[in-house]
Every structure is written in structure tokens, then in C-alpha cells.
Coordinates of C-alpha atoms and ligand atoms in Angstrom, one line a residue:
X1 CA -5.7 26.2 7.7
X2 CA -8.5 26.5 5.2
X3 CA -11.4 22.9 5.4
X4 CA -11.0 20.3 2.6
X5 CA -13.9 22.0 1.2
X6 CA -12.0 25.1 0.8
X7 CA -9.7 24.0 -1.9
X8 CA -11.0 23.8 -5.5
X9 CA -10.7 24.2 -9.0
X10 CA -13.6 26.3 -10.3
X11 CA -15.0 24.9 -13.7
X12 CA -13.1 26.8 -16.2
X13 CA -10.0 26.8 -14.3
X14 CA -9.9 23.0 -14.4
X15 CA -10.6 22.7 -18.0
X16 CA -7.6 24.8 -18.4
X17 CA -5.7 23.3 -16.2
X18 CA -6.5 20.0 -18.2
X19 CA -5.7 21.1 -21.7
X20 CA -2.7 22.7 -20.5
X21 CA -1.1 19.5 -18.9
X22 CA -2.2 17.3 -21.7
X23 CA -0.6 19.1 -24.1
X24 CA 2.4 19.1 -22.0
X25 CA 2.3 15.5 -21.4
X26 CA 2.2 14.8 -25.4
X27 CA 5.0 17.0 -25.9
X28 CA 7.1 16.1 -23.0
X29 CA 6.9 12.4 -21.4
X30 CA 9.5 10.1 -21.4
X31 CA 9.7 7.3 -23.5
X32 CA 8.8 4.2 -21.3
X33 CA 8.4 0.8 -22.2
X34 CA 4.6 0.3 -20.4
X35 CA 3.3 3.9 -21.4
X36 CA 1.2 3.5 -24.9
X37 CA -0.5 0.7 -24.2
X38 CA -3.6 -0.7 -23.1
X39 CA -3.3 -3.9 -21.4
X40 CA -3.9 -4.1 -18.2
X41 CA -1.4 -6.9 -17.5
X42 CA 1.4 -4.6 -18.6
X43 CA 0.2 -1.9 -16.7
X44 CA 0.0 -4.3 -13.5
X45 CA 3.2 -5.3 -13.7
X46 CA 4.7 -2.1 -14.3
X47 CA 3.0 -0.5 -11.1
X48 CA 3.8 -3.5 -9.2
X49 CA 7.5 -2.9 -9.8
X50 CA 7.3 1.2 -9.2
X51 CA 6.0 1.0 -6.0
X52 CA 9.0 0.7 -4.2
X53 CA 11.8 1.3 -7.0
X54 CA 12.9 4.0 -9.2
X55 CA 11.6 4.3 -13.2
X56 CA 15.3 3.9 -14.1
X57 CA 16.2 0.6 -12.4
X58 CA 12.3 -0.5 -13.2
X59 CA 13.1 -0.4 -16.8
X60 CA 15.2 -3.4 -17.1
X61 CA 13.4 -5.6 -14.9
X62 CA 10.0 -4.7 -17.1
X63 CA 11.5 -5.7 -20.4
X64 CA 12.9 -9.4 -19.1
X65 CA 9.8 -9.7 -17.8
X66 CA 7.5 -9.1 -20.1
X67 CA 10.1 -11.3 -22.2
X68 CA 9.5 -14.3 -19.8
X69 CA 6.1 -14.3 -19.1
X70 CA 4.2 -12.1 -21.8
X71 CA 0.7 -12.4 -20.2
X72 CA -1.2 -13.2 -16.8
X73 CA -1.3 -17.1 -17.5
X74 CA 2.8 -17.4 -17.9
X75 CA 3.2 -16.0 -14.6
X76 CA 0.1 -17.7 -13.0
X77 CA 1.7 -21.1 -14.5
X78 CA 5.4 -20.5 -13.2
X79 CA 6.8 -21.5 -10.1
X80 CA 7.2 -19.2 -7.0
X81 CA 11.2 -19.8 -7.6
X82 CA 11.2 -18.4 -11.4
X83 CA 9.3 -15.5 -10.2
X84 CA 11.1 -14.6 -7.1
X85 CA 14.8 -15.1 -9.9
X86 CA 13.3 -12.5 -11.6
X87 CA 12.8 -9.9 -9.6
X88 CA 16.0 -10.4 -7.7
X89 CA 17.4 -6.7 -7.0
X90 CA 14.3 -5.3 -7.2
X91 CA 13.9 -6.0 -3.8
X92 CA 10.7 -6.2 -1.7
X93 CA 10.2 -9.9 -2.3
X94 CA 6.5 -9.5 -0.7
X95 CA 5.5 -7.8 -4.4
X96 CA 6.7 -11.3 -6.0
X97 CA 4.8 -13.1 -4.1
X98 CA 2.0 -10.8 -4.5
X99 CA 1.9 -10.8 -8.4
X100 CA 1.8 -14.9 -8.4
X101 CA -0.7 -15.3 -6.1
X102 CA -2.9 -12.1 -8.0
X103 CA -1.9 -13.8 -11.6
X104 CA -3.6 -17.2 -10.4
X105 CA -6.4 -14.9 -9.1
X106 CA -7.2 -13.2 -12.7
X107 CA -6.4 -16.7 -14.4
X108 CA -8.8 -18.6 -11.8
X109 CA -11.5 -16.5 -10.5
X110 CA -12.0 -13.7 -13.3
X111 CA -11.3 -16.1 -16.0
X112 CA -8.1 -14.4 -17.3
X113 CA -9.6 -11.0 -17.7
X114 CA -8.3 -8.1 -14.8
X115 CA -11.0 -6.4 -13.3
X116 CA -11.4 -3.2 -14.9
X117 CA -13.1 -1.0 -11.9
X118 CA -11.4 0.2 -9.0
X119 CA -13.2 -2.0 -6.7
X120 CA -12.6 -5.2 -8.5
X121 CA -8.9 -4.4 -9.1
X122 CA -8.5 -3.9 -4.9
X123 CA -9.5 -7.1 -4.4
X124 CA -6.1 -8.4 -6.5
X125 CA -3.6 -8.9 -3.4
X126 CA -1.5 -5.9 -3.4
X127 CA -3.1 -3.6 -4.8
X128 CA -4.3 -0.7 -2.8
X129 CA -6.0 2.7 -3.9
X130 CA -2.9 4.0 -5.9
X131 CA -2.3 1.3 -7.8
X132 CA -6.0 0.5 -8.5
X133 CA -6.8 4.1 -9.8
X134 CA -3.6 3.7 -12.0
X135 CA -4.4 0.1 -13.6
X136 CA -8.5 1.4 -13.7
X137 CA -7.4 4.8 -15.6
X138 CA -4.8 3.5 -17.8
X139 CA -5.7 0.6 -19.1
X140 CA -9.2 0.8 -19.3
X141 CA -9.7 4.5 -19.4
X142 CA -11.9 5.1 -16.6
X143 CA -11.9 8.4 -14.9
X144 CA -10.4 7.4 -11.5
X145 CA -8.7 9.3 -9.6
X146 CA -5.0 8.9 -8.0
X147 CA -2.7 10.2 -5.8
X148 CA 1.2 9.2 -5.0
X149 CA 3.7 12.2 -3.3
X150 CA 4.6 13.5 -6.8
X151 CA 1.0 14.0 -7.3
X152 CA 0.1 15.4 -3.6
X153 CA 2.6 17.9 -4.2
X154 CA 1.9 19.0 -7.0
X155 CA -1.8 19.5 -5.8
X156 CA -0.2 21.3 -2.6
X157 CA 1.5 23.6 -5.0
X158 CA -1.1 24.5 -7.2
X159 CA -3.8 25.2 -3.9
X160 CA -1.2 26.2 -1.4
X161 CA -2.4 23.1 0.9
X162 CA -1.0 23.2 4.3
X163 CA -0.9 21.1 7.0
X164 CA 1.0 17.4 7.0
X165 CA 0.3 16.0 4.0
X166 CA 0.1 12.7 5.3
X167 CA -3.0 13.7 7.4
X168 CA -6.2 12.2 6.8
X169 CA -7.8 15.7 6.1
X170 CA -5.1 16.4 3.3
X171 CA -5.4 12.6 2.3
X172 CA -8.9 13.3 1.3
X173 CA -8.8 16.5 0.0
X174 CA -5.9 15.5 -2.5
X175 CA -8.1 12.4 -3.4
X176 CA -11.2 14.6 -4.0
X177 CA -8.9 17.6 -5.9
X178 CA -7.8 14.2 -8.0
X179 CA -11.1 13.5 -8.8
X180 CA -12.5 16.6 -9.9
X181 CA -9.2 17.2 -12.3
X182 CA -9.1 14.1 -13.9
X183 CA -9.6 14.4 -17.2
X184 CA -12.8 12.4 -18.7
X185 CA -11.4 11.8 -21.7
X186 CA -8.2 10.8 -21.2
X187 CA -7.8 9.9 -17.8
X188 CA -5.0 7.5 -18.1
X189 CA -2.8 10.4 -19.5
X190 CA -3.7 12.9 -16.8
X191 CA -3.0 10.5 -14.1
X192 CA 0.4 9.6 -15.7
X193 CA 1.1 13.6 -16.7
X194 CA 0.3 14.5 -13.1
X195 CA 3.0 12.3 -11.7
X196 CA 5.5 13.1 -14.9
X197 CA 4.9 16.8 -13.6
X198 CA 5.9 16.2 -10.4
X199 CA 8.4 13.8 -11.4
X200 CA 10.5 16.1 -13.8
X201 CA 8.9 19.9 -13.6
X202 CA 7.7 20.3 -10.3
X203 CA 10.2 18.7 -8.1
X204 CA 10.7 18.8 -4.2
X205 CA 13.6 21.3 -4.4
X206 CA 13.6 24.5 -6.6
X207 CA 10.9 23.4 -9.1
X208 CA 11.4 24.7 -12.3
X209 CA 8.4 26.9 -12.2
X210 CA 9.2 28.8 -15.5
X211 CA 8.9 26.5 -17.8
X212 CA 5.5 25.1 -15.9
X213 CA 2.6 24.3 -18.5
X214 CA 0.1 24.6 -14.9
X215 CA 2.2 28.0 -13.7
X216 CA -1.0 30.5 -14.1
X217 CA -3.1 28.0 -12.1
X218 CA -0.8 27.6 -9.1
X219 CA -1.2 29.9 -5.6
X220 CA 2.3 28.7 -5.0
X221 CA 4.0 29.8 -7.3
X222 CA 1.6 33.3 -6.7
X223 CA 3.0 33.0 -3.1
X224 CA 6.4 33.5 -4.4
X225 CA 7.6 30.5 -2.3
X226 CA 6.2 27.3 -4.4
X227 CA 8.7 24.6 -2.7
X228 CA 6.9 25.3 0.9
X229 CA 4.2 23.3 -0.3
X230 CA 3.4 20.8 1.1
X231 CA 4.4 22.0 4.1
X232 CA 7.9 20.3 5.6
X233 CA 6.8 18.1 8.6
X234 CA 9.3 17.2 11.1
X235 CA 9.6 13.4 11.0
X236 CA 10.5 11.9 13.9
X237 CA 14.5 10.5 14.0
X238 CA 13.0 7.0 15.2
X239 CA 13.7 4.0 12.8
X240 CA 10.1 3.2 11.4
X241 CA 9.2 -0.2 11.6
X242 CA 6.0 -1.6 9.8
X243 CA 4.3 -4.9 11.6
X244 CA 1.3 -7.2 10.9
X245 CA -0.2 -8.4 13.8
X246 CA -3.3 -10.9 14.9
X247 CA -4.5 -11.5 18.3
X248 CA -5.4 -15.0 17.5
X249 CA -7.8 -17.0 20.3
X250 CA -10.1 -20.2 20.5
X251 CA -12.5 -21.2 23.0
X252 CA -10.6 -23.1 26.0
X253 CA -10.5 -26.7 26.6
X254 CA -14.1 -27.6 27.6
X255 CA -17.2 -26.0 27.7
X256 CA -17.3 -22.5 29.0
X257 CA -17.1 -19.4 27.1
X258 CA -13.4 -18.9 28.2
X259 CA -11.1 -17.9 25.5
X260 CA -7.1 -18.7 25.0
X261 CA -4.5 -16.4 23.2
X262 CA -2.0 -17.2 21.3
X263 CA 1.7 -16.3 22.2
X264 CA 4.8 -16.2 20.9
X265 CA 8.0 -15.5 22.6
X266 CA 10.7 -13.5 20.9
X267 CA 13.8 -13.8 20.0
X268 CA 16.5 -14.0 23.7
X269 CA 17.9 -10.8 22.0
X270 CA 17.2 -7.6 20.5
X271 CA 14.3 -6.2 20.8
X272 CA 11.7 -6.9 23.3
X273 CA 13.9 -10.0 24.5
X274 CA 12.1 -12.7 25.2
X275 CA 8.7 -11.4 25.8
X276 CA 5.6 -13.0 25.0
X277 CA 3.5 -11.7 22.1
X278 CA 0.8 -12.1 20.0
X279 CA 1.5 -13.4 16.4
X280 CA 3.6 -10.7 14.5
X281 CA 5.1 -10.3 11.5
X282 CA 7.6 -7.5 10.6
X283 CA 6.8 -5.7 6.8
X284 CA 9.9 -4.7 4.2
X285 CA 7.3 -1.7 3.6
X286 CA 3.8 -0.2 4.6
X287 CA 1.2 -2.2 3.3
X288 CA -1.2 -0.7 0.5
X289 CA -4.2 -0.7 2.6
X290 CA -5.7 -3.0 4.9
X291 CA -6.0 -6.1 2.9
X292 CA -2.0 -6.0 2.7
X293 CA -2.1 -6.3 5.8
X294 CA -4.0 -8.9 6.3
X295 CA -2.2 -11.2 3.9
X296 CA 0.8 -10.5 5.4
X297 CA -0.4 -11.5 8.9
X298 CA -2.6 -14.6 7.6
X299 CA 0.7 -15.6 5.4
X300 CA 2.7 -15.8 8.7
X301 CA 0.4 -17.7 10.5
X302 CA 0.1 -20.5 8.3
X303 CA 3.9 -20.1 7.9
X304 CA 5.1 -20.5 11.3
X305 CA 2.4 -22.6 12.8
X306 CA 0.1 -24.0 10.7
X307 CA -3.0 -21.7 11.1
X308 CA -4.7 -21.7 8.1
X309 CA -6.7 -18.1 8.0
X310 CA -9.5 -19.3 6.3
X311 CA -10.3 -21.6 8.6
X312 CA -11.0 -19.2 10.8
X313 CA -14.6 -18.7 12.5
X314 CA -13.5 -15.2 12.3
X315 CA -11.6 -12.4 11.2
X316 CA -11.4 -8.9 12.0
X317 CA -9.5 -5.8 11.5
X318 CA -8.5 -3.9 14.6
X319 CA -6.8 -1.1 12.7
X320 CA -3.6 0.6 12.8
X321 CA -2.1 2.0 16.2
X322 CA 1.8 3.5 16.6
X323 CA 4.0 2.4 19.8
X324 CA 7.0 4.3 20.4
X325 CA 10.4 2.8 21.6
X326 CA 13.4 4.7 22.6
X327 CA 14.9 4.0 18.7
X328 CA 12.1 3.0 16.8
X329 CA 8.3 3.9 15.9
X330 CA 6.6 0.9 15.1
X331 CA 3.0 0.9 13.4
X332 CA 1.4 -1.9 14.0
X333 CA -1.6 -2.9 11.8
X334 CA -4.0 -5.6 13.6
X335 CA -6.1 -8.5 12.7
X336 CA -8.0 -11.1 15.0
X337 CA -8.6 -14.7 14.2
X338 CA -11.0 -16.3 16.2
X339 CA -10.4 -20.3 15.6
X340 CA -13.0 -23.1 16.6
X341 CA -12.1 -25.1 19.8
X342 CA -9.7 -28.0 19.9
X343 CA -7.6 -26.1 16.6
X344 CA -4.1 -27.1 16.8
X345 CA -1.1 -26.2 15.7
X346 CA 1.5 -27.8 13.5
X347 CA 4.7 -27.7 11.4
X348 CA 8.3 -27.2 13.2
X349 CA 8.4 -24.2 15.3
X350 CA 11.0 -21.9 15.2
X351 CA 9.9 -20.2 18.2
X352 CA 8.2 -21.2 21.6
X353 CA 4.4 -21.1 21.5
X354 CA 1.4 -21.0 24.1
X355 CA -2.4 -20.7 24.4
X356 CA -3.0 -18.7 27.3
X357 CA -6.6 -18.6 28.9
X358 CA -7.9 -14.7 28.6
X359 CA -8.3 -15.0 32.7
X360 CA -4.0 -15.4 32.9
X361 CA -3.0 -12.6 30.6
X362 CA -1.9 -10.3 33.2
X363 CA 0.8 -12.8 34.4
X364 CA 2.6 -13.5 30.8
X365 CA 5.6 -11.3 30.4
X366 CA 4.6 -9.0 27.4
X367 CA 5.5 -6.0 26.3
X368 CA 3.5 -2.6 27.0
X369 CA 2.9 -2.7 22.7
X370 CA 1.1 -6.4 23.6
X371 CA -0.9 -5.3 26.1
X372 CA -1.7 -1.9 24.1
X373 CA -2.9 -4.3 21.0
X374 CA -4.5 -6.9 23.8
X375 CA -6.7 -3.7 25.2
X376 CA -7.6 -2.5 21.4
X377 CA -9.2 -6.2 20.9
X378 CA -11.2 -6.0 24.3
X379 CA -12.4 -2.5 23.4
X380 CA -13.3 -4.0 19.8
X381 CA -17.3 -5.2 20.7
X382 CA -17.4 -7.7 17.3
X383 CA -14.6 -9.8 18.7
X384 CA -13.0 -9.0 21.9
X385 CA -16.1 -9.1 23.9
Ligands
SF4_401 S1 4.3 26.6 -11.0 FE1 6.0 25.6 -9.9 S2 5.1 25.0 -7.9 FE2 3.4 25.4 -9.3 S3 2.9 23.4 -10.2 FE3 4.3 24.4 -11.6 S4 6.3 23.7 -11.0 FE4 4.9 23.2 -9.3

């Protein structure tokens, strides 16, 4: 398999390959109610709603919405309840949540204004890389980059990429092929005519290749076999399952430098019955990047038992690792909260709860995932030593 660097567009081939998808794009695109304009609310919401769910059930949904609460204040003003009404169906109820606590964000701390660079739009909860690069290139025409699967395939296609396409090396080499494409002039409309492409032209079966507006460009479709890019990877048949988890500690009654762990026990059935764990929280979906994941895990702790993140002496990110059951491949994505001494917790529990001193780990009855996330935080030198 050819290195990222391998795969390019030379100069002239990506000014062609520009004009020729623009002028596509004007001829071509669907009619959709957040396409045409710049506000970045609008184009907020709209991604918010497509990341999980299909253009033609987003539609509705968009147009109540923007008839309820026609700018960032109405939704930062409405109650969780009105919000979570209206996006019944669309499922995902994490999103919601997500877009009410973002809208007070823009309203409180950017003083009604969205960010307008890809940074500053990441740090709105919920939006990852994707969603950034869509708001930053649509709305305020900045010449971002971004890649979802229509757009990795169709970047597979056109340099007869190999490999997973998930892997990091492809992950970066589709961001960087993004990045030299996009147009400068009219990024928003490349972004959105990249994924309309792969939406409607260059689809995952039998793309129709002949009436492609990119067709002169693409090594694919040279190949003779355009739909074996990207290349099929064999998923496993396991159930995925997406989890938050923290390895939450405080010094130990006292004075020494001992440390206690938080556990929960689980459920007395299905899976993992009964065994002790650290805080965990399972996800409807994979989280956008790694602040998604924090939120989700920090939410959970102040939900169930009254840890407030913030007041945390600490928090980390552990990363991401994968533990395999007989049924089910779970990625776990972990945080640690250190807490001062003496924090307690509070609020009805719906589950047992224990500190455990570091010292008597070995002799709670955890799962071999637990101790795999227990041995990541010792191995981690900012916070598990
Ligand atoms: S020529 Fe075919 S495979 Fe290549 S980009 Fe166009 S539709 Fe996709």
C-alpha cells in the first residue's frame, strides 16, 4: 500500500477537479431547507440533526425547529423538556442535550456570536472535527477541510486508497487530500458538493460513473473496478458497544499518599453480573472526539452520584482501548478524576458504591475490562503514578 504521502492531486489536476464539481454542484444539488444560507445557527442545527439520521427524515424536524426557536437565544432560553419534545424520533437524545447546553455556551460565553474557526467551534459540546469543518466552511466560508464516509469514499475512489479506511493512516491522508481540494473560494460548496457526490453519484454499490462530473480524475474508475474502493473490511459480527469511563480516586482517609477508587457494582444480571467497576456510562453512539467523551462520562458522574467534574483536582484522558467479549466489542474511551480528600458522594443511588484503597484492588471482583482500564491509569505517569 502506497504512504499517505503518496496520494495527491497535482496542481492543475485539482483546479480541475474543482471547477468540475462546482459546476456540478450548481447544476445538480438538492433543494434543502439549510443549504443557501449563511448563518451559522442554521447550519449548527442542521449538522447536529445529520449526524445520526437520514437528510429525508432530517427535513421535517429542521423546519419545526427553526419554527420554534429561530435563533441561538430561543433555544438557549427553553427548557430541557421543550427541547428534548422536539426532537422526539430523531433519536439520539445525547444531541438534544448537547445543542442546549452549546446554545447557552454561544449565548453566555461568546456573547451570542458562534465561533467562526474550527478551533473555537470544537469547543461547543458535540462538535467534533466533521461537524466543525462543516459549520467553519459553510457558514463562514473558511477553507476547512472535512471528511464523513460519503466524502472518504469518494477520495478512495478518485486515488485508489487501500487499506481500512477507518485506519489512522487513511484517516489522515483523507483529511490532508480534503485539505488540499477544498476550494478557496467557495469552500462551503465543495465541502457540501463532495458529500452530494457521494451521496447521489458516487454511491457504495454500482456508482454511476458515467454521468460522473470527477470521472477523468478518478484511478478507480481507470482501474475498471471503482466500487473496490475503499477497500471492504471485514467487520467483526460482535455487537459494538460504545462506553465512557473514569477511574475516579481521592486521597484516603488521613494523611498518607494512599489513594481510593471508586466502584460501582453492576447490574445482578446481564452483562458482567455483579462485578465491581469503575464509573461507566454506555453511549447511543461513538462520541465525536474526545471532548464527547468526556461530557458524557462527567454527565454521569454528577448524575448518579453527585460528583461534580469540575470540582475535580484533576482530569485526564486515558484514551480509547477495545475489550472483546464473546458477543460484543466494546470501546471504551477513559477519563480520570482525581477528587480532593474527604469528597463525598450524594443523591439516591441506584446502584451499590465503594471507595476502595489502591493497596485492595486485587481483591474486588472486577471484570478483566476493569482491570485492563485500572492497568492503563497506572501506566498513565500524569495521574496513575
Ligand atoms: S468516476 Fe465513479 S468511482 Fe470515480 S468518483 Fe466518479 S462515481 Fe466515484
Amino acid at each position: 500500500m502506497p504512504t499517505d504521502g503518496e496520494f495527491t492531486f497535482e496542481p492543475t489536476e485539482r483546479e480541475a477537479v474543482r471547477a468540475a464539481l462546482l459546476e456540478w454542484y450548481d447544476r445538480h444539488r438538492r433543494d434543502l431547507p439549510w443549504r443557501d444560507i449563511e448563518d451559522p445557527y442554521r447550519t449548527w442545527v442542521a449538522e447536529m440533526m445529520l449526524q445520526q439520521t437520514q437528510v429525508a427524515t432530517v427535513i421535517d424536524y429542521y423546519r419545526r425547529w427553526m419554527e420554534r426557536f429561530p435563533d441561538v437565544e430561543s433555544v438557549a432560553h427553553a427548557d430541557i423538556d421543550e427541547i428534548l419534545e422536539l426532537w422526539q424520533g430523531l433519536g439520539y437524545y445525547r444531541r438534544a442535550r448537547f445543542v442546549h447546553r452549546s446554545a447557552r455556551m454561544v449565548v453566555d460565553e461568546y456573547d451570542g456570536d458562534f465561533p467562526s474557526t474550527v478551533d473555537g467551534l470544537e469547543t461547543l459540546i458535540g462538535v467534533g472535527p466533521y461537524t466543525a469543518g462543516a459549520i467553519a466552511s459553510i457558514a463562514f466560508d473558511r477553507p476547512v477541510p472535512l471528511v464523513d464516509g460519503n466524502v472518504e469514499r469518494v477520495l478512495s475512489r478518485l486515488r485508489a486508497i487501500t487499506g481500512d479506511p477507518k485506519s489512522s493512516e487513511n484517516q489522515s491522508t483523507y483529511w490532508r487530500l480534503a485539505d488540499d481540494l477544498v476550494d478557496p473560494e467557495r469552500p462551503g460548496d465543495f465541502n457540501q458538493a463532495m458529500m452530494e457526490l457521494g451521496a447521489t453519484v458516487c454511491t457504495p454499490q454500482n456508482p454511476s460513473c458515467l454521468i460522473c462530473p470527477v470521472r477523468q480524475h478518478c484511478q478507480g474508475f481507470e482501474a475498471g473496478e471503482p466500487d473496490a474502493f475503499p477497500e471492504p473490511v471485514e467487520r467483526s459480527s460482535k455487537k459494538p458497544m460504545s462506553v465512557a469511563v473514569s477511574v475516579v480516586t481521592r486521597p484516603a482517609a488521613g494523611t498518607g499518599d494512599e489513594l481510593e477508587f471508586l466502584l460501582m457494582k453492576r447490574p445482578e444480571d446481564g452483562l458482567l453480573a455483579g462485578l465491581w467497576e469503575m464509573p461507566t456510562v454506555e453511549l447511543d453512539d461513538e462520541p465525536d472526539g474526545q471532548p464527547e467523551a468526556l461530557d458524557a462520562i462527567g454527565g454521569f458522574l454528577d448524575a448518579s452520584v453527585g460528583l461534580d467534574p469540575e470540582a475535580a483536582l484533576e482530569q485526564g484522558w486515558l484514551g480509547t482501548m477495545t475489550h472483546l467479549f464473546s458477543h460484543i466489542e466494546m470501546t471504551m474511551h477513559l477519563a480520570a478524576h482525581h477528587f480532593p480528600r474527604g469528597v463525598t458522594l450524594r443523591g439516591e443511588r441506584e446502584r451499590p458504591t465503594k471507595w476502595v484503597p489502591a493497596g485492595e484492588s486485587e481483591d474486588v471482583a472486577m471484570s478483566a475490562a476493569g482491570r485492563k482500564v485500572m492497568n492503563r491509569w497506572r501506566d498513565n505517569s500524569a495521574l496513575g503514578n
